[in-house]
mmCIF file of C-alpha atoms and ligand atoms in Angstrom:
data_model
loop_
_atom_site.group_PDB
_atom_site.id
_atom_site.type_symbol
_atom_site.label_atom_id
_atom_site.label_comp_id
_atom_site.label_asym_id
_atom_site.label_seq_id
_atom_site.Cartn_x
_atom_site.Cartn_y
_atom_site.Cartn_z
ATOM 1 C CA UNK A 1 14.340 -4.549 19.795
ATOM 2 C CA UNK A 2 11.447 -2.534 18.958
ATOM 3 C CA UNK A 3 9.786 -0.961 22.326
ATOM 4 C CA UNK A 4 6.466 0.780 22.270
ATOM 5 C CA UNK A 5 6.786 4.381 23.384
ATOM 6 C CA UNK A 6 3.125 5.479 23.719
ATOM 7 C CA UNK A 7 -0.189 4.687 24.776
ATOM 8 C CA UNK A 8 -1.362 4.543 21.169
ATOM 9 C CA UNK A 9 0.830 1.030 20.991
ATOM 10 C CA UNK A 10 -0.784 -1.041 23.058
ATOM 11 C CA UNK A 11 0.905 -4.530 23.472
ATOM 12 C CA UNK A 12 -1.645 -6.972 23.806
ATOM 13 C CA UNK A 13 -3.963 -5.866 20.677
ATOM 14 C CA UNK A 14 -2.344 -7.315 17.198
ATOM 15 C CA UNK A 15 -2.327 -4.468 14.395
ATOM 16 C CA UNK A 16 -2.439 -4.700 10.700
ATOM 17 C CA UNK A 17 0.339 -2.449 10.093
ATOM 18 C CA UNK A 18 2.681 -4.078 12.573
ATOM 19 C CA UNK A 19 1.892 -7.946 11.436
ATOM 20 C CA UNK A 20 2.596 -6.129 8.019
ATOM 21 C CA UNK A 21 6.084 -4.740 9.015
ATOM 22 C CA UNK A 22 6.910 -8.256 10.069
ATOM 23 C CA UNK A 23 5.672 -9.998 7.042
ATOM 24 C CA UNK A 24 8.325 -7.504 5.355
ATOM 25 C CA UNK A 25 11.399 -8.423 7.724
ATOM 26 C CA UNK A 26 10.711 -4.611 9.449
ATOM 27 C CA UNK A 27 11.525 -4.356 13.378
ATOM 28 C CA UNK A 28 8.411 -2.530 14.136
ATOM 29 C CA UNK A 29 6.103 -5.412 15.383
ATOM 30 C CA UNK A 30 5.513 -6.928 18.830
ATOM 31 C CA UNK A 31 4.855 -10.866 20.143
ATOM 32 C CA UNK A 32 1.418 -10.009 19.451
ATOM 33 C CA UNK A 33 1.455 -9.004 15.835
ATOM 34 C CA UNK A 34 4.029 -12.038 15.502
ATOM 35 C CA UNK A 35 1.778 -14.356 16.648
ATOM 36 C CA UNK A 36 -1.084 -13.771 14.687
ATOM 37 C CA UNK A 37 1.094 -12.927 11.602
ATOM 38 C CA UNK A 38 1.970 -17.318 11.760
ATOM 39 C CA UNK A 39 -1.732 -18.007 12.338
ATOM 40 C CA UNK A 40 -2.556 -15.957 8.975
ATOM 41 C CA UNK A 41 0.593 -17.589 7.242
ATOM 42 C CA UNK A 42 -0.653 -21.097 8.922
ATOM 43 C CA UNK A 43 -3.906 -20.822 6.510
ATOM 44 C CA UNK A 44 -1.899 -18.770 3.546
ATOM 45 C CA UNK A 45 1.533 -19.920 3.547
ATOM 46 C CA UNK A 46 2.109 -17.669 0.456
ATOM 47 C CA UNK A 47 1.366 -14.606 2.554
ATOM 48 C CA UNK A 48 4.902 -13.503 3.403
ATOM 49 C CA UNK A 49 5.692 -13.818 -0.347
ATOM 50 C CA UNK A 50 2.650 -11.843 -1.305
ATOM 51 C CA UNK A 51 3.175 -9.178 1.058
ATOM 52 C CA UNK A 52 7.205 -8.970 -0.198
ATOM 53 C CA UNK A 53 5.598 -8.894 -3.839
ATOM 54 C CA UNK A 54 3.293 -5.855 -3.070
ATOM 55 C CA UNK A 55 6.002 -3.896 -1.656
ATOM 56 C CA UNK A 56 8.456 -4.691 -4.765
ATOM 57 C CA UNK A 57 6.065 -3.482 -6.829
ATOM 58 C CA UNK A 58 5.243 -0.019 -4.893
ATOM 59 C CA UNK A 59 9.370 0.084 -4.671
ATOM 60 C CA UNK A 60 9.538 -0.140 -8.867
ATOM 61 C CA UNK A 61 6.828 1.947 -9.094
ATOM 62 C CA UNK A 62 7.975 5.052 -7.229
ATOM 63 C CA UNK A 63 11.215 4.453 -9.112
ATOM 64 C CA UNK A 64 9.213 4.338 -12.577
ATOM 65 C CA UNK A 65 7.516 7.994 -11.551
ATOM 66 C CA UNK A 66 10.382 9.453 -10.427
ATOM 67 C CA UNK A 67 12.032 8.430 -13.879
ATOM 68 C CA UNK A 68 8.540 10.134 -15.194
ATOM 69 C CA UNK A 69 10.350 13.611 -13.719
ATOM 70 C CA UNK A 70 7.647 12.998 -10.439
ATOM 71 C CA UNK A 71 9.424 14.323 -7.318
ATOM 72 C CA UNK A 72 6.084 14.758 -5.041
ATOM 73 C CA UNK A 73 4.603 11.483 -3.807
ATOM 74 C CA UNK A 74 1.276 10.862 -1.789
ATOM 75 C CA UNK A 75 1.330 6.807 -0.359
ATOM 76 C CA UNK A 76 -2.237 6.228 0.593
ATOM 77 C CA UNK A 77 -2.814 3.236 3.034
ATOM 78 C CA UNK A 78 1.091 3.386 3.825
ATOM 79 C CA UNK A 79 1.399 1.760 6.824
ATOM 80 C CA UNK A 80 4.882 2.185 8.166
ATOM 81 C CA UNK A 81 7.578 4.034 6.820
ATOM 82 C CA UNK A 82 9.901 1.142 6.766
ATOM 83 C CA UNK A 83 10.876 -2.183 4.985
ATOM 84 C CA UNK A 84 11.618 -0.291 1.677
ATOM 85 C CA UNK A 85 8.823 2.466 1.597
ATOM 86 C CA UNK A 86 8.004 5.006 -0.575
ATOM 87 C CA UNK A 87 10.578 7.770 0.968
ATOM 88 C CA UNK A 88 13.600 5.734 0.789
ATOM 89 C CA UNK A 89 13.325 4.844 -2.086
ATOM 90 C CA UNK A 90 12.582 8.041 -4.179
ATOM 91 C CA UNK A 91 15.129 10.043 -1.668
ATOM 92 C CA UNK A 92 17.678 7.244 -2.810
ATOM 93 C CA UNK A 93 16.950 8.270 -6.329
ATOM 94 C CA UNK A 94 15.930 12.607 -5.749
ATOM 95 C CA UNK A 95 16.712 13.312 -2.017
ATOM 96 C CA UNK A 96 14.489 16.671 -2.493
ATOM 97 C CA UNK A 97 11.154 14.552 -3.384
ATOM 98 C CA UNK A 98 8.379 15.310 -0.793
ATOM 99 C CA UNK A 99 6.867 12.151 0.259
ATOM 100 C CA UNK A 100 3.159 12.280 2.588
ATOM 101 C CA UNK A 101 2.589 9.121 3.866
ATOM 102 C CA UNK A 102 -1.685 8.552 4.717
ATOM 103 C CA UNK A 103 -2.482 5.945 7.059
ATOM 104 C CA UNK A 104 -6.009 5.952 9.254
ATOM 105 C CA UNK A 105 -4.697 3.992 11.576
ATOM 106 C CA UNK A 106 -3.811 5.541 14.690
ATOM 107 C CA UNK A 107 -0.611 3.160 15.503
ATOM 108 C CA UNK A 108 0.708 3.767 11.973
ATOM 109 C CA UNK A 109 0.540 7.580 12.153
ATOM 110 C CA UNK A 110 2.104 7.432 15.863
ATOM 111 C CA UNK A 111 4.750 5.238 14.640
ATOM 112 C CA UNK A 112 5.507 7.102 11.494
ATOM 113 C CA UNK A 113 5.716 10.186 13.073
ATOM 114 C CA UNK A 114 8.011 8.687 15.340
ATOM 115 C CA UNK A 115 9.915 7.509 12.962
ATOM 116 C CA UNK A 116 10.442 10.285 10.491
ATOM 117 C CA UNK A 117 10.412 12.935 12.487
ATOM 118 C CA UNK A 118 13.844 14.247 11.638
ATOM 119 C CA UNK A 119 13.336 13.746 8.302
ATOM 120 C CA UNK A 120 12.825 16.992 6.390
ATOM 121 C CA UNK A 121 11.045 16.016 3.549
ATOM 122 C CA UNK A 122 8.713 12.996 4.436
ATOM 123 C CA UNK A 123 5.755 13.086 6.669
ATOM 124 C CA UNK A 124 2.598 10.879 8.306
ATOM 125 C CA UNK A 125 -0.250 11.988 8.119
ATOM 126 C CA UNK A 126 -3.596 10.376 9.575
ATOM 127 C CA UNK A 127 -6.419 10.353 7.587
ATOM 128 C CA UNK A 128 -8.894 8.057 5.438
ATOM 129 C CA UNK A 129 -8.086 7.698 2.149
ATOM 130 C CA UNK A 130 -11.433 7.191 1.501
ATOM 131 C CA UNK A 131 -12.057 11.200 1.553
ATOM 132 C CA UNK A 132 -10.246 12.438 -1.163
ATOM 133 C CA UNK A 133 -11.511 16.306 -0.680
ATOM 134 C CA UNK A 134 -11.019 16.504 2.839
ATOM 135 C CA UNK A 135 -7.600 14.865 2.283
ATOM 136 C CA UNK A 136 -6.011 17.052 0.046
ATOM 137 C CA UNK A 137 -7.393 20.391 2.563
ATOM 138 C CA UNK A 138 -5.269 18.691 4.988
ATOM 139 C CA UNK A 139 -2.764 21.374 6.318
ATOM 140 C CA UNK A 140 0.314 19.096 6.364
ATOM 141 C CA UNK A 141 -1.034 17.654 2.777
ATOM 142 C CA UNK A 142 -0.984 21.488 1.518
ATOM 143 C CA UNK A 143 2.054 22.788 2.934
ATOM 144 C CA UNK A 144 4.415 20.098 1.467
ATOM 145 C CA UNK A 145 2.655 18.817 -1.830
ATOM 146 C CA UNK A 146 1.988 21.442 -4.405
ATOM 147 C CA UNK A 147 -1.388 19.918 -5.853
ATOM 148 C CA UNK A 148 -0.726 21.831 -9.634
ATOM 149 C CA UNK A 149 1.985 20.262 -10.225
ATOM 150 C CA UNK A 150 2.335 16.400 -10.920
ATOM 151 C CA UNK A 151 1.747 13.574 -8.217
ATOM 152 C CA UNK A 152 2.980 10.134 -8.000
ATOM 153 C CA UNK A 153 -0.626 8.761 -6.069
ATOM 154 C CA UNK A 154 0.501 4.966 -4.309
ATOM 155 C CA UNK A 155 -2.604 3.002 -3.683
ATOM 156 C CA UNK A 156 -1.163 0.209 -3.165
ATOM 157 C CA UNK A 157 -2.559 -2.576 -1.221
ATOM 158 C CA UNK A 158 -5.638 -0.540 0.225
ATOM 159 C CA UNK A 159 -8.155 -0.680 -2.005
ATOM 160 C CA UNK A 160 -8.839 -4.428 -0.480
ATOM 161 C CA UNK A 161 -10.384 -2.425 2.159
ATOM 162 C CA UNK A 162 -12.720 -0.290 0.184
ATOM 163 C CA UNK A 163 -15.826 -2.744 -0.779
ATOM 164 C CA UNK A 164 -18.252 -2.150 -3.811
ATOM 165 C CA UNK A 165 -20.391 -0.511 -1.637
ATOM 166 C CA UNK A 166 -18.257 2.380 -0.717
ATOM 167 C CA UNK A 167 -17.859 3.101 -4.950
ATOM 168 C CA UNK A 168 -14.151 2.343 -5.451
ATOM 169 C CA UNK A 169 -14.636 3.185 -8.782
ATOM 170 C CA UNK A 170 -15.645 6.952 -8.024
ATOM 171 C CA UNK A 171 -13.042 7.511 -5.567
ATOM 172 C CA UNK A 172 -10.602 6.397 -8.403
ATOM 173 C CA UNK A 173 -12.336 9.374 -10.261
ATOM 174 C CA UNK A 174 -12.253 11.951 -7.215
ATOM 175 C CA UNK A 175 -8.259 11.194 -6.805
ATOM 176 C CA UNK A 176 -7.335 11.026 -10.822
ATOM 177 C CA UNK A 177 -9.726 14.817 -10.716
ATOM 178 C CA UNK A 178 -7.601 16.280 -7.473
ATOM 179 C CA UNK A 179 -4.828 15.060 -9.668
ATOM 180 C CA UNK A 180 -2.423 17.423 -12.040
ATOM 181 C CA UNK A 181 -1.995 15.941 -15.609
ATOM 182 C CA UNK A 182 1.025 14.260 -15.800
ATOM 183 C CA UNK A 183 0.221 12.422 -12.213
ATOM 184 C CA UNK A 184 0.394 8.823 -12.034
ATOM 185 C CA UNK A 185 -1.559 6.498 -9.941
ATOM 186 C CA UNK A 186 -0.424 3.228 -8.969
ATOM 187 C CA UNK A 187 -2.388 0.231 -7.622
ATOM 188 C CA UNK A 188 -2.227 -3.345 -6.509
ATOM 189 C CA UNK A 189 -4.792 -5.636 -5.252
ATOM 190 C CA UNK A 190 -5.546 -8.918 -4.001
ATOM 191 C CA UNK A 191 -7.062 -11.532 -5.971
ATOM 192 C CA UNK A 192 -8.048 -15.334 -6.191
ATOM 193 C CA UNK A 193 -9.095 -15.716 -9.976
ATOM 194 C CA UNK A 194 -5.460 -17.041 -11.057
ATOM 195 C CA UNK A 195 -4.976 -18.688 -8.186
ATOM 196 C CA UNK A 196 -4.923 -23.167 -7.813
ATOM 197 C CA UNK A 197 -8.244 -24.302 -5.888
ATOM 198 C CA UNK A 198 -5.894 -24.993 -3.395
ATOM 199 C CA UNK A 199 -4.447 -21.377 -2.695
ATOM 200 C CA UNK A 200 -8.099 -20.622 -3.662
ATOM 201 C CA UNK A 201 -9.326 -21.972 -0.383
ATOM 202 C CA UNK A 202 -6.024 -20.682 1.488
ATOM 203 C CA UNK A 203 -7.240 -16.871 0.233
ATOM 204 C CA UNK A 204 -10.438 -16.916 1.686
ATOM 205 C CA UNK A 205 -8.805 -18.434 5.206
ATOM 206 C CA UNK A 206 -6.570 -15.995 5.306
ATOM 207 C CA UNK A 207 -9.724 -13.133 4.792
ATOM 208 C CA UNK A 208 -11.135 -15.091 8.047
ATOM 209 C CA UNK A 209 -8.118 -15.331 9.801
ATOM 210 C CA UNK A 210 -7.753 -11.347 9.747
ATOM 211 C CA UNK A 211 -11.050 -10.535 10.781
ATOM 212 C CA UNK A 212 -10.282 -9.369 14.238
ATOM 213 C CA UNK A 213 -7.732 -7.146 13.194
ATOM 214 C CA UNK A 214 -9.194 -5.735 10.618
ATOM 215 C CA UNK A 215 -13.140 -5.853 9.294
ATOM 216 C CA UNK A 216 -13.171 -6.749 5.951
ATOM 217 C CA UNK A 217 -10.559 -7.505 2.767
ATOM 218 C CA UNK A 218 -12.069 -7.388 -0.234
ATOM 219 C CA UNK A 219 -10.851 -10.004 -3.807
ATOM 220 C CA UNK A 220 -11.408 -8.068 -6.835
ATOM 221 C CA UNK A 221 -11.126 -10.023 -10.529
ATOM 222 C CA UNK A 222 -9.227 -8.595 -13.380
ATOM 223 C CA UNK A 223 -12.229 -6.723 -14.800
ATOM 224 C CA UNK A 224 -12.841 -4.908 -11.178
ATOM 225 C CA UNK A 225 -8.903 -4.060 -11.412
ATOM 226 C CA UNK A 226 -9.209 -2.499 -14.956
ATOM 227 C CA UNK A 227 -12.423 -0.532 -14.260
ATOM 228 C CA UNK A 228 -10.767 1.232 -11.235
ATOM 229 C CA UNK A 229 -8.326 2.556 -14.153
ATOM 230 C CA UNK A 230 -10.896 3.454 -16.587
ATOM 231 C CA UNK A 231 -10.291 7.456 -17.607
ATOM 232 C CA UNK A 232 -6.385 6.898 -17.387
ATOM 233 C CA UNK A 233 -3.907 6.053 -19.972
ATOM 234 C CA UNK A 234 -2.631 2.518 -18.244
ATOM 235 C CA UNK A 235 1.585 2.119 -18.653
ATOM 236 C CA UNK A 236 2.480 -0.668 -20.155
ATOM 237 C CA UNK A 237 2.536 -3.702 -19.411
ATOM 238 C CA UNK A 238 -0.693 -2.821 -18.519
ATOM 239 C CA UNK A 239 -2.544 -4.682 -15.420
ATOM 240 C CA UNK A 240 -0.368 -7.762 -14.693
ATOM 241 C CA UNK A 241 0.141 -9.920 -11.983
ATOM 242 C CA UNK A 242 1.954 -7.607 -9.506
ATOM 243 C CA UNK A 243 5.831 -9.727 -9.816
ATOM 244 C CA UNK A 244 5.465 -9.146 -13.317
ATOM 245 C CA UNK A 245 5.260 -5.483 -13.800
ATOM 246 C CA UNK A 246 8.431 -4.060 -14.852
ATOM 247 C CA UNK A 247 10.131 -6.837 -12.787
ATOM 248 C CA UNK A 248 14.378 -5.381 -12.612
ATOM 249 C CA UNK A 249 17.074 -7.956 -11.352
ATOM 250 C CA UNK A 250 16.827 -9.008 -8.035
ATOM 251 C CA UNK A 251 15.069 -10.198 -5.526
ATOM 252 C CA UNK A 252 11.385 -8.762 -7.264
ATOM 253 C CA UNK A 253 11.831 -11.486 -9.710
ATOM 254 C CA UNK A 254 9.329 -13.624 -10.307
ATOM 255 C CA UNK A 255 9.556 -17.145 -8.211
ATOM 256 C CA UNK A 256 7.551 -20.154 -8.377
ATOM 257 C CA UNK A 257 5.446 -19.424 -5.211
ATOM 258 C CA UNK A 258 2.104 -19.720 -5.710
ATOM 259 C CA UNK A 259 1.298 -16.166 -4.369
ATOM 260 C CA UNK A 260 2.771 -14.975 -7.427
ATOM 261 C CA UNK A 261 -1.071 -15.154 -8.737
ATOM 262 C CA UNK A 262 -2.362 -13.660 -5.893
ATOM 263 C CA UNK A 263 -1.984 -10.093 -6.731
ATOM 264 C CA UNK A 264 -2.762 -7.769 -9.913
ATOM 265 C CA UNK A 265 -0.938 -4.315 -10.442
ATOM 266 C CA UNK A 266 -1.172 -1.394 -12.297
ATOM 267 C CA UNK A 267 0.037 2.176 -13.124
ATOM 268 C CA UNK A 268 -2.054 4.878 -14.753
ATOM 269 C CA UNK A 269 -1.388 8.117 -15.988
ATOM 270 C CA UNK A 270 -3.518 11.396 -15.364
ATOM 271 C CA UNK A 271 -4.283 13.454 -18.471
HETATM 272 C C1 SAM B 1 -1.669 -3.954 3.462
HETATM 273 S S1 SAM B 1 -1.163 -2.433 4.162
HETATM 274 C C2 SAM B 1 -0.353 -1.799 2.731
HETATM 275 C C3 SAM B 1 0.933 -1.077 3.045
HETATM 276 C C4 SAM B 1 1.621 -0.434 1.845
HETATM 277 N N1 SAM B 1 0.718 0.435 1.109
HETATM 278 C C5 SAM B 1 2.229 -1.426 0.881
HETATM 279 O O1 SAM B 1 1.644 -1.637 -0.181
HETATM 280 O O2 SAM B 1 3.269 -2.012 1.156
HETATM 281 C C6 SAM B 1 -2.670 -1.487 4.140
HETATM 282 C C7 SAM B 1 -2.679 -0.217 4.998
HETATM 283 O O3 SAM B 1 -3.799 0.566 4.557
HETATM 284 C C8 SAM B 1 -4.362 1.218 5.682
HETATM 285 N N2 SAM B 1 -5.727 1.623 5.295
HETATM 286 C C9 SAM B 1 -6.775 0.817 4.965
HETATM 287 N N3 SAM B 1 -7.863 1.553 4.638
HETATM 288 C C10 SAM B 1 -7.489 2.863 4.760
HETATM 289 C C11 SAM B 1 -8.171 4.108 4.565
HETATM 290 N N4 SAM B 1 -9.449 4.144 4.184
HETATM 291 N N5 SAM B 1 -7.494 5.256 4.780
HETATM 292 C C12 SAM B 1 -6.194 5.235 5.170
HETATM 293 N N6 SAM B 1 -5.496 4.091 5.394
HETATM 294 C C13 SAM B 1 -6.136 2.911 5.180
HETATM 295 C C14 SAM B 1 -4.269 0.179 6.775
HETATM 296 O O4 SAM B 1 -4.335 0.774 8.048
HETATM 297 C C15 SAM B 1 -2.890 -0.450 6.483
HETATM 298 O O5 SAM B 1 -1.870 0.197 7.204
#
């Protein structure tokens, strides 16, 4: 059973990246998180399946760049290091890749730390995605990922907290400019446009029902998806519903849950 360890984990408050771990079968999560991870999957009774789509997709992903010859990966909005993250599974395919993980969260970083501190070449790192510059001066982001040569960037599932205001769009620009050609930058993000009216209506509870816990999550369409690629070469399929990109054997395979139109995904290519 998962115990927390330091003050940064307080018990009583529910947090995003914990209600995520549970969503994902992870043992990092408390009553708290558990509780109001059934209230959200009361109003979106997709959202387990969602969630277990997003991460498939980051998991084929990182193995697609690593295929590419990437062995440096930066996982922006990573929450924890667990349930299949980026680091296990590149080190399960090049056990010398250097994974940072970015969270701003200050019960994410405390927990990933935690958790890979023996591990030699993955680390946490807290800091908001949302300053690109400031991110890649970072002293832990310098000494393990050398920014020259190519990067596998994972953005996936955060840019649903980055609204139009903040110009997703040209922070999409600032990463794909920090980034060496022959980086790739992969994204996924929530959406509503393929969804029935009923799981239309179950979306924007579920955007309710996390308010507390978080402040805002953001639906983009298929046209806000694509123009957060524009300047990159996309890899084909292109920007699909997230099951269906590159979907291998197994459990990633597409199933008839209707959260299977809940999410688009994408991977572009620097340069
Ligand atoms: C839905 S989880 C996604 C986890 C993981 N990337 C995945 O796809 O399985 C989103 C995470 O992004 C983090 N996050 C949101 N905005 C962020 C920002 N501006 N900078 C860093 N982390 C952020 C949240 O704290 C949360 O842990």
């Amino acid at each position: 059973m998962f115990v927390p360890e330091t003050a940064h984990l307080d018990p009583e408050t529910p947090n995003i990246s914990r209600i995520y771990d549970y969503y994902l079968g992870g043992a990092f999560n408390l009553p708290v998180d558990r509780e109001r991870a059934d209230v959200i999957k009361s109003v979106l009774p997709g959202m387990e399946m969602l969630a277990r789509f997003n991460r498939g997709f980051l998991r084929r992903s990182v193995a697609f760049m690593v295929e590419q010859g990437v062995t440096q990966f930066l996982d922006l909005g990573s929450g924890l290091p667990t349930a299949g993250n980026t680091h296990e599974v590149a080190h399960a395919l090049d056990p010398a890749a250097k994974v940072v993980y970015v969270d701003y969260e200050p019960v994410a970083v405390a927990l990933g730390e935690r958790i890979l501190r023996d591990n030699p070449n993955a680390v946490m790192v807290g800091a908001d995605a949302r300053r690109p510059d400031d991110l890649f001066a970072h002293p832990e982001v310098r000494r393990v990922l050398d920014p020259d040569r190519p990067l596998g960037v994972l953005m996936t599932g955060v840019m649903v907290f980055v609204g139009d205001h903040e110009d997703p769009t040209g922070l999409m620009k600032a990463y794909r400019d920090l980034c060496a050609p022959g980086s790739y930058i992969a994204l996924s993000h929530l959406t509503d446009e393929r969804a029935d009216p009923e799981t239309k209506v179950q979306v924007h509870a579920m955007v309710e029902a996390y308010k507390g816990v978080i402040e805002q999550l953001y639906v983009r369409d298929l046209a806000g998806v694509r123009a957060l690629f524009d300047g990159m070469a996309l890899v084909e399929p292109g920007v699909t519903l997230m099951p269906e990109w590159r979907p291998r054997p197994g459990p990633d395979i597409p199933t008839g849950s209707p959260a299977h139109h809940l999410g688009y995904a994408a991977v572009g290519r620097v340069g």
